[in-house]
Structure formats: C-alpha cells, structure tokens
mmCIF file of C-alpha atoms in Angstrom:
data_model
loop_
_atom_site.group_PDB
_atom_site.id
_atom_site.type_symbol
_atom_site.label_atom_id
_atom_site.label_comp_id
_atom_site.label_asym_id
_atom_site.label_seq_id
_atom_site.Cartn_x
_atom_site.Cartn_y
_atom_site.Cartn_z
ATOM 1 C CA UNK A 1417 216.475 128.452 -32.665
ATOM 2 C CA UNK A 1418 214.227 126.232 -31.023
ATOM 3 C CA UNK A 1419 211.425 127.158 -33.645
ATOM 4 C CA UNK A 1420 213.835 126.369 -36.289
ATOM 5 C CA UNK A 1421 214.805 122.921 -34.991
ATOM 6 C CA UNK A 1422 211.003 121.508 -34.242
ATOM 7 C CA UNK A 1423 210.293 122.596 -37.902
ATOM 8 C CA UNK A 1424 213.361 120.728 -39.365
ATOM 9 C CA UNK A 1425 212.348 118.116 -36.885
ATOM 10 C CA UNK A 1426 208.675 117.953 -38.591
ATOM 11 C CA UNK A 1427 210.368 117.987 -42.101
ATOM 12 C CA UNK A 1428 212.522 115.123 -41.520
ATOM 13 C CA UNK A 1429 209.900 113.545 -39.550
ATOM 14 C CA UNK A 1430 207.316 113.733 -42.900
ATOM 15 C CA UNK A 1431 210.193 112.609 -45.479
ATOM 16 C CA UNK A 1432 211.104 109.504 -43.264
ATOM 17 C CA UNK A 1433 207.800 108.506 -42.630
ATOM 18 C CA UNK A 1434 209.093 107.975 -38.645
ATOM 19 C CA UNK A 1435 206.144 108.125 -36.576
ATOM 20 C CA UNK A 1436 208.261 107.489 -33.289
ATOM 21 C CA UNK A 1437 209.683 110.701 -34.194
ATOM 22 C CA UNK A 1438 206.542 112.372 -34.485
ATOM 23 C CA UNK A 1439 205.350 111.365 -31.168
ATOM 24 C CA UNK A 1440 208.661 113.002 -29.529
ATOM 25 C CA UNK A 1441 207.604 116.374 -31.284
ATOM 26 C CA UNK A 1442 204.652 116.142 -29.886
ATOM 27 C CA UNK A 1443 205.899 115.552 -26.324
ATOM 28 C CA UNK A 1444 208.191 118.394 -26.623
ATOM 29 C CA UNK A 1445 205.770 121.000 -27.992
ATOM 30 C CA UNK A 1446 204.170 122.012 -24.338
ATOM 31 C CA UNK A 1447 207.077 122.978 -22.536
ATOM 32 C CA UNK A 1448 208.995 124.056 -25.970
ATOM 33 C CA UNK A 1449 206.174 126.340 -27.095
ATOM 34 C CA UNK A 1450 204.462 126.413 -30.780
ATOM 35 C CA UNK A 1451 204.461 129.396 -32.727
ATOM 36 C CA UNK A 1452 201.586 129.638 -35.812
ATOM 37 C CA UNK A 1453 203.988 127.479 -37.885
ATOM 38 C CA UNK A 1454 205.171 125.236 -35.714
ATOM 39 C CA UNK A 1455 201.236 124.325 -35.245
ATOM 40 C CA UNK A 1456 200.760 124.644 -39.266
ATOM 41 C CA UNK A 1457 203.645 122.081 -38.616
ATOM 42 C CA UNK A 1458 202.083 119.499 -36.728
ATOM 43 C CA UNK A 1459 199.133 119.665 -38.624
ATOM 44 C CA UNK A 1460 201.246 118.351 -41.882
ATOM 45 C CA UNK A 1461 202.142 115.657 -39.643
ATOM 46 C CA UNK A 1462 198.417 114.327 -39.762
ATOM 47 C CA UNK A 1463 197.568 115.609 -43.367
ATOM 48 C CA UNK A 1464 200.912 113.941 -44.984
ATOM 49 C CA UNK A 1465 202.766 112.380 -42.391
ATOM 50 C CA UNK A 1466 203.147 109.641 -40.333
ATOM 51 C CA UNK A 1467 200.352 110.200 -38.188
ATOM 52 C CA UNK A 1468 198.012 109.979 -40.628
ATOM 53 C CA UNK A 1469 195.380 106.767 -40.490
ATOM 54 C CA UNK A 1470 192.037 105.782 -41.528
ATOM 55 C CA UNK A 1471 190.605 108.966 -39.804
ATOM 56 C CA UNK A 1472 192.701 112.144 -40.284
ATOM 57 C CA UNK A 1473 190.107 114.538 -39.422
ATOM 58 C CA UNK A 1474 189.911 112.901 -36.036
ATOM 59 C CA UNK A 1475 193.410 113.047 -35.469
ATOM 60 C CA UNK A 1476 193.951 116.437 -36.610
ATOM 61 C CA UNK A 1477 191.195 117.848 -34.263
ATOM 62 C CA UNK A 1478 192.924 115.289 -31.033
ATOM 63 C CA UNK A 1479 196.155 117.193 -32.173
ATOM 64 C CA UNK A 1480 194.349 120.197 -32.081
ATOM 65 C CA UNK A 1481 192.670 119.625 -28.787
ATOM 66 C CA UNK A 1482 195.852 118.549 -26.989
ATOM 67 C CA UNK A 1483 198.773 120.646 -28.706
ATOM 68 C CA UNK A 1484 197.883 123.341 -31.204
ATOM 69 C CA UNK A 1485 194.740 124.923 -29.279
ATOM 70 C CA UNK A 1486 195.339 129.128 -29.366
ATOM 71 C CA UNK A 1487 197.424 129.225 -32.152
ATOM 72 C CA UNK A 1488 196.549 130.754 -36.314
ATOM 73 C CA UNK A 1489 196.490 128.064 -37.901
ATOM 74 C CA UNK A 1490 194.447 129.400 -40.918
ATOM 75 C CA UNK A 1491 197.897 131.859 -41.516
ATOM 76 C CA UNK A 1492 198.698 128.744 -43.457
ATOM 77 C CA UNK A 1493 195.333 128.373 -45.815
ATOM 78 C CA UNK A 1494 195.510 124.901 -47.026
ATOM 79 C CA UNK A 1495 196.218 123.414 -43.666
ATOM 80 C CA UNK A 1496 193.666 125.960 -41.905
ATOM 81 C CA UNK A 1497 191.095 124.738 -43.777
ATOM 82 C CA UNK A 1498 192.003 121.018 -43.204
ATOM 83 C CA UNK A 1499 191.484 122.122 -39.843
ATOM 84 C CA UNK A 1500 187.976 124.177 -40.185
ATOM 85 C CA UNK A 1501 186.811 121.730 -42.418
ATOM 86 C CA UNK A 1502 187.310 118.642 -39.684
ATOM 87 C CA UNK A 1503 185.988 120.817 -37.266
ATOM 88 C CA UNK A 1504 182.837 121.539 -39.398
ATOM 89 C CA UNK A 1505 182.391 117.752 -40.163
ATOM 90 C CA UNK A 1506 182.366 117.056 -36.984
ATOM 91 C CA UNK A 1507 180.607 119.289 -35.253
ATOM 92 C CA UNK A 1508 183.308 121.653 -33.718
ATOM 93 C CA UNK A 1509 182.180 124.641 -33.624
ATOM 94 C CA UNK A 1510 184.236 125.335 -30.276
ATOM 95 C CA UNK A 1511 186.993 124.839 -32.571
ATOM 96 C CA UNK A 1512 186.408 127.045 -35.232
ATOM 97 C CA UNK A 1513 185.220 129.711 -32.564
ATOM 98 C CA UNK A 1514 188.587 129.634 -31.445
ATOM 99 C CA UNK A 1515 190.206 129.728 -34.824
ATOM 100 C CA UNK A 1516 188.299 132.676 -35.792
ATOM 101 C CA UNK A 1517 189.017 134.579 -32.757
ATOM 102 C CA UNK A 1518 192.971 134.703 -33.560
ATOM 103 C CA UNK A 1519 192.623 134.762 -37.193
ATOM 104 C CA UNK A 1520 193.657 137.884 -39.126
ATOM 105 C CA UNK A 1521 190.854 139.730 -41.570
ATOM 106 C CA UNK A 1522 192.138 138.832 -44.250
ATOM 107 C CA UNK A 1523 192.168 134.932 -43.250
ATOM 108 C CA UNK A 1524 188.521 135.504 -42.046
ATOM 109 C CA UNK A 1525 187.521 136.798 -45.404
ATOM 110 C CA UNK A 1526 189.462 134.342 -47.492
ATOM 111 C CA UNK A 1527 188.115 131.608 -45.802
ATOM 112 C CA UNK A 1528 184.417 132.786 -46.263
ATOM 113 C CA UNK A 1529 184.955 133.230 -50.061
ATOM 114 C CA UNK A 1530 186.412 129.595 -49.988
ATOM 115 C CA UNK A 1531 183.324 128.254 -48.353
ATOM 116 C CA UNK A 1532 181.240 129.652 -51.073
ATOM 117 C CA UNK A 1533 182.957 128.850 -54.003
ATOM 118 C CA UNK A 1534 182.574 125.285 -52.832
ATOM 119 C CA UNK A 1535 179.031 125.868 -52.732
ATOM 120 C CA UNK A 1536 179.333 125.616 -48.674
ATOM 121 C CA UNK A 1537 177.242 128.614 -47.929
ATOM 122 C CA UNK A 1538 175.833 126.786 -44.572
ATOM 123 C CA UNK A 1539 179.046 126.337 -43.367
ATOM 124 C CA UNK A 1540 180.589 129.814 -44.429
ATOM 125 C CA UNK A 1541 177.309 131.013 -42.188
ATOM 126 C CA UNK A 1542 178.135 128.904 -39.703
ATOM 127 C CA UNK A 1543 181.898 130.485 -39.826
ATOM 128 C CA UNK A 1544 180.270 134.197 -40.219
ATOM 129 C CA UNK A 1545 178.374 133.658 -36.826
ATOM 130 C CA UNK A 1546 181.325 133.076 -34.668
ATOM 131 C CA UNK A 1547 183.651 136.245 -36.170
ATOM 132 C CA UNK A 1548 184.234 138.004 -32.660
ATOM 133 C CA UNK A 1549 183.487 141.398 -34.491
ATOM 134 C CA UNK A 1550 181.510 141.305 -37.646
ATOM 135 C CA UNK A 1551 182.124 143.902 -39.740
ATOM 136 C CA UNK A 1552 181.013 145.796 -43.172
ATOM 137 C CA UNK A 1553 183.880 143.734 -44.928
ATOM 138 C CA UNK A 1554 183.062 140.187 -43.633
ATOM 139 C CA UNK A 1555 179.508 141.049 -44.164
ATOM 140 C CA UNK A 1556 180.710 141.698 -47.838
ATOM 141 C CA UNK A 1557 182.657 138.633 -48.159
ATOM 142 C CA UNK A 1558 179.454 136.356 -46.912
ATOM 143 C CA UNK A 1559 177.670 138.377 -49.112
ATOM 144 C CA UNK A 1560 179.988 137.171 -52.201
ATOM 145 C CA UNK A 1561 179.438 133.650 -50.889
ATOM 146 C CA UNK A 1562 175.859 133.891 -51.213
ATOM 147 C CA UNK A 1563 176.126 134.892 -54.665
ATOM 148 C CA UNK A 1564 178.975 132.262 -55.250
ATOM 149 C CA UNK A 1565 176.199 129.953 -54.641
ATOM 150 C CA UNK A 1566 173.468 131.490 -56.377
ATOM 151 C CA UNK A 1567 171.506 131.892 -53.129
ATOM 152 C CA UNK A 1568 170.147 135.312 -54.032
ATOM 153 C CA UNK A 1569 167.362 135.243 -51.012
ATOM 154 C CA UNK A 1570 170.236 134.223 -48.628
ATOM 155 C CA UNK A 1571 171.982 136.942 -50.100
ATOM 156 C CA UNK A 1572 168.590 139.389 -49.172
ATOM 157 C CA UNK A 1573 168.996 138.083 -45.496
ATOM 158 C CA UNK A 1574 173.072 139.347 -45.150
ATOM 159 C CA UNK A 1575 172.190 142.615 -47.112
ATOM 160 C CA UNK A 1576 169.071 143.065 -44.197
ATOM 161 C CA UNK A 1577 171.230 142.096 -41.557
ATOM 162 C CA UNK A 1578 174.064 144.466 -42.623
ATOM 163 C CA UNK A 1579 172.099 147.673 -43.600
ATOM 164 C CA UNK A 1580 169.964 146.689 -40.325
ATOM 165 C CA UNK A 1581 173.696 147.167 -38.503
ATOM 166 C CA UNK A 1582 174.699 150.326 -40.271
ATOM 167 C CA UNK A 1583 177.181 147.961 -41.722
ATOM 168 C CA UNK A 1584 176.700 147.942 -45.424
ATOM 169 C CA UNK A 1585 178.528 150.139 -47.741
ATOM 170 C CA UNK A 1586 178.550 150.466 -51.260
ATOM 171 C CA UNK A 1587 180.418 147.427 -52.323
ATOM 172 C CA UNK A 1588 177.489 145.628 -50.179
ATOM 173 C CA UNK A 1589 175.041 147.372 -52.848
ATOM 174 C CA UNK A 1590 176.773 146.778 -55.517
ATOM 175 C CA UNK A 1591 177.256 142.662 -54.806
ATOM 176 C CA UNK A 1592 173.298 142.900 -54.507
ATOM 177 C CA UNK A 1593 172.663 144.508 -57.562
ATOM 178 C CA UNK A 1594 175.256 141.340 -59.225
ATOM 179 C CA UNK A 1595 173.104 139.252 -57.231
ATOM 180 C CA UNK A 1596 169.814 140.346 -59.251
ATOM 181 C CA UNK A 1597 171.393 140.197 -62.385
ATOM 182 C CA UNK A 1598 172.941 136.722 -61.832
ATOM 183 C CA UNK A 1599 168.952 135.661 -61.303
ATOM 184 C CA UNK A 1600 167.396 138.089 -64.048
ATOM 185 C CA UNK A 1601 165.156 139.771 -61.224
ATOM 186 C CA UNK A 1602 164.850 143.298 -62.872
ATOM 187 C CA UNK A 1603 162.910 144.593 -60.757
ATOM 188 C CA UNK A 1604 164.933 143.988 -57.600
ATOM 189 C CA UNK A 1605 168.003 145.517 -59.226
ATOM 190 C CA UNK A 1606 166.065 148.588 -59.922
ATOM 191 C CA UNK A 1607 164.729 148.928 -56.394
ATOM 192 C CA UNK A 1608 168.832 148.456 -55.357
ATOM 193 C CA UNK A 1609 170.198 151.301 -57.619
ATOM 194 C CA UNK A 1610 167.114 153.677 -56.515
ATOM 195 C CA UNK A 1611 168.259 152.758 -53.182
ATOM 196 C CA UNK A 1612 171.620 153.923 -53.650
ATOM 197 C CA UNK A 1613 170.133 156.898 -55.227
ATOM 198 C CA UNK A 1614 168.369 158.237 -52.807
ATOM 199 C CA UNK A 1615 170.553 157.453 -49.906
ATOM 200 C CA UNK A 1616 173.462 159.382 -52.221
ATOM 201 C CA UNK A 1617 177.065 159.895 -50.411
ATOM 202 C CA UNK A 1618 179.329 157.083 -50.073
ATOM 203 C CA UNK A 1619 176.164 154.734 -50.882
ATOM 204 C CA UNK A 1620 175.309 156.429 -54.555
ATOM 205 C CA UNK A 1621 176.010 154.240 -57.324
ATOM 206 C CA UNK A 1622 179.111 154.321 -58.720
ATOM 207 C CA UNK A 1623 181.649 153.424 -61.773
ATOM 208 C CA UNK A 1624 181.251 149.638 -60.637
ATOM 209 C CA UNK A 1625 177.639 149.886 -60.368
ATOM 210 C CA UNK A 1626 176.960 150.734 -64.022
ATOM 211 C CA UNK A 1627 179.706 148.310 -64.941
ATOM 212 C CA UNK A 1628 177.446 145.606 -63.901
ATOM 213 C CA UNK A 1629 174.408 147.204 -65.656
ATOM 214 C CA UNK A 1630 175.778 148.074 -68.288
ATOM 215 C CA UNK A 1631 177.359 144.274 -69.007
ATOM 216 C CA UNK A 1632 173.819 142.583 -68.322
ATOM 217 C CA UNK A 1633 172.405 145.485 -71.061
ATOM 218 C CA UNK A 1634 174.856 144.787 -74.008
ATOM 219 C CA UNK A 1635 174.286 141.378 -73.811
ATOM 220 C CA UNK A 1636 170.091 141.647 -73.773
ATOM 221 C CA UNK A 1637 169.450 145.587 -75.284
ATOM 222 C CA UNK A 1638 171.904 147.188 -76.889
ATOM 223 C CA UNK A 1639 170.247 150.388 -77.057
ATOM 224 C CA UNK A 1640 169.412 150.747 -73.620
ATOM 225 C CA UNK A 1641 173.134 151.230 -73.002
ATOM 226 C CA UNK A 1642 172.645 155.211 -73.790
ATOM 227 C CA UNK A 1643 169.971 155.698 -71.092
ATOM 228 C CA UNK A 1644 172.297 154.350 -68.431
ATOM 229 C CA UNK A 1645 174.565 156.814 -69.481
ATOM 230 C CA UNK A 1646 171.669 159.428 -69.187
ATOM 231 C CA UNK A 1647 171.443 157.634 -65.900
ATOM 232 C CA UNK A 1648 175.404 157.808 -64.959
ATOM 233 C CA UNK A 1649 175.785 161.921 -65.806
ATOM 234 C CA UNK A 1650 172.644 162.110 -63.562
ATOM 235 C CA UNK A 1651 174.296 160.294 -60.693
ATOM 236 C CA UNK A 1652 177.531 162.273 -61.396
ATOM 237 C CA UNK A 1653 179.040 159.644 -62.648
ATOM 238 C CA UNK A 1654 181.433 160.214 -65.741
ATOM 239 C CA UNK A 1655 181.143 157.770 -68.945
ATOM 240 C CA UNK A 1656 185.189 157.827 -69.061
ATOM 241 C CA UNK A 1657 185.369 156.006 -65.735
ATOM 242 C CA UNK A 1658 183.623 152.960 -67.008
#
C-alpha cells in the first residue's frame, strides 16, 4: 500500500508540476522504503518533473546519492540509462559499479548492446569492467558492441580475453567470424572457422556459421557457395539447416 501511494504520489507530483510535493516524497522515502520502482520513480521526477533544472544529470546522480543508492534502477531501461549515462558523464564509476552489481543479466547485456549501437564502445568497456562476474554471455554481448562499432581489433582483444578465460563459446566464434566479414579480412575469417574446426564439440562451426559465409559469398562469388557446402557435410553440418 505504501508502494502504491508514493507512486501515485510521483504521478500526481509530475502532472502538476508541484515541486513542494516532490520534496515531501523525497523526505518520506528513507523511513518509507523504495522498492526498484519507486526509485525508477524518483528518477522521472528529475528526467520530466519538477525537479528538473539546467543540470539534470547532476540532480539525478544527488538523488541517486542521497535516496535511490542500492536499488535496480536499470529494471526500468530508459530511466537506467539516464542514470548510467550521468554517471558516465561525470565520472561515476562508483555509481555504475553499484548499478551493475544489482542488475539482472539480462539488464547487463541490454545495456552493453545499447552502448554499442550508439557507437559508445569506451563506455560499454567501461560498464563490462565493473560486471561483478563476467561471464561467456556478457563477454558475447561486448563482443556485439565491438562489432556494432566496427572496432574489429577491439573486438580481437574481448575474443583473447574470453578464450584466454575459458569463456568463449561458439556464439563468441561466430560474432568474430561477422566481425571479419563486416571488414573484408578473409584471411582472419578463415583462421576463425579452422579454429572452430579443430577445436570441434560445442566450438565446431555450425548452421549460423555458414549462414554468415555463405551471405558474404552470394553477394561476391556465387560459385563458391557449393564448396561451403563441401565444407558444411564435412563439418557435419546438413545443407537443410541453413
């Protein structure tokens, strides 16, 4: 109930503009308690309501700071990345340490992908460093960054680190050998896929391997599409699957 009342509190307090309101909330929200969206809450109040000013991001990491410190904000993605974003900006990696350490998988690896599709790969490092547990997945999703930005020798450096680990599987592979053909390095690819060959198991090239290689080939050698089929039966892959 009291969850439910300090969220209506924050809607009325956004749609009347009331920033006397706003600071009661905020007074409250110690002894009350914030949940994840009571804090995705009071971050709105910043981002759209009446405490926002001529600096936001400084306000939002002050609200942060004082109120909202422990909680997942990044379950809500557009205001979790207000929040990772200010932090960034500002030098906050203390922040975003602590962000990471309560945020789900998922919101790790969403939030990576993000970063690189904005051509942030610095900052989706940055984020990658402070993970509390990095795994073959988040290595996968910083290795789709990298490509995201066309960084294929960053992209070299995560697919070290991870196969360094024990950490890379074949979907790691597999984003390398679409980071070669995004660049047109031929011989890199081929030195991927042999890779995969020889290691075999779980790391052999697969249906979603020759995808890739066989979309770069249509659109530069038609022909050459029947020796990666040669290539697919001899990797015990079936032609049906692709």
């Amino acid at each position: 109930v009291v969850e439910e009342l300090l969220l209506a509190a924050v809607d009325a307090t956004i749609f009347r503009g009331d920033a006397v309101l706003a600071q009661t909330i905020l007074q409250h929200l110690n002894t009350l308690g914030k949940s994840a969206q009571v804090a995705v809450a009071v971050i709105r109040l910043a981002v759209a309501g009446p405490l926002r000013g001529d600096n936001i991001e400084g306000t939002i990491l002050d609200l942060y700071d004082k109120h909202l410190a422990g909680a997942n904000i990044l379950m809500d993605q557009q205001m979790g990345q207000f929040l990772v974003n200010s932090a960034l900006h500002h030098g906050r990696m203390d922040i975003v340490t602590r962000l990471m350490a309560v945020a789900e998988d998922s919101q790790q690896h969403a939030l990576l992908k993000s970063l690189g599709s904005q051509n942030r790969l610095g900052h989706a490092r940055d984020v990658f460093n402070v993970c509390p547990e990095p795994s073959t997945s988040l290595y996968n999703s910083l290795l789709e960054a990298c490509n995201a930005s066309r960084d294929v020798r960053a992209a070299e450096c995560v697919m070290k680190e991870a196969t360094s680990k024990g950490l890379a599987d074949v979907v790691t592979y597999n984003t390398m050998v679409k980071a070669y053909l995004q660049c047109g390095d031929l011989v890199r690819l081929r030195a991927t896929v042999e890779a995969m060959r020889s290691q075999g198991g779980n790391l052999a090239p697969n249906c979603v391997t020759f995808n890739e290689l066989i979309g770069a080939t249509i659109r530069t050698n038609s022909e050459g599409v029947w020796a990666l089929m040669n290539e697919m039966r001899s990797c015990g892959v079936s032609p049906n699957q692709v």
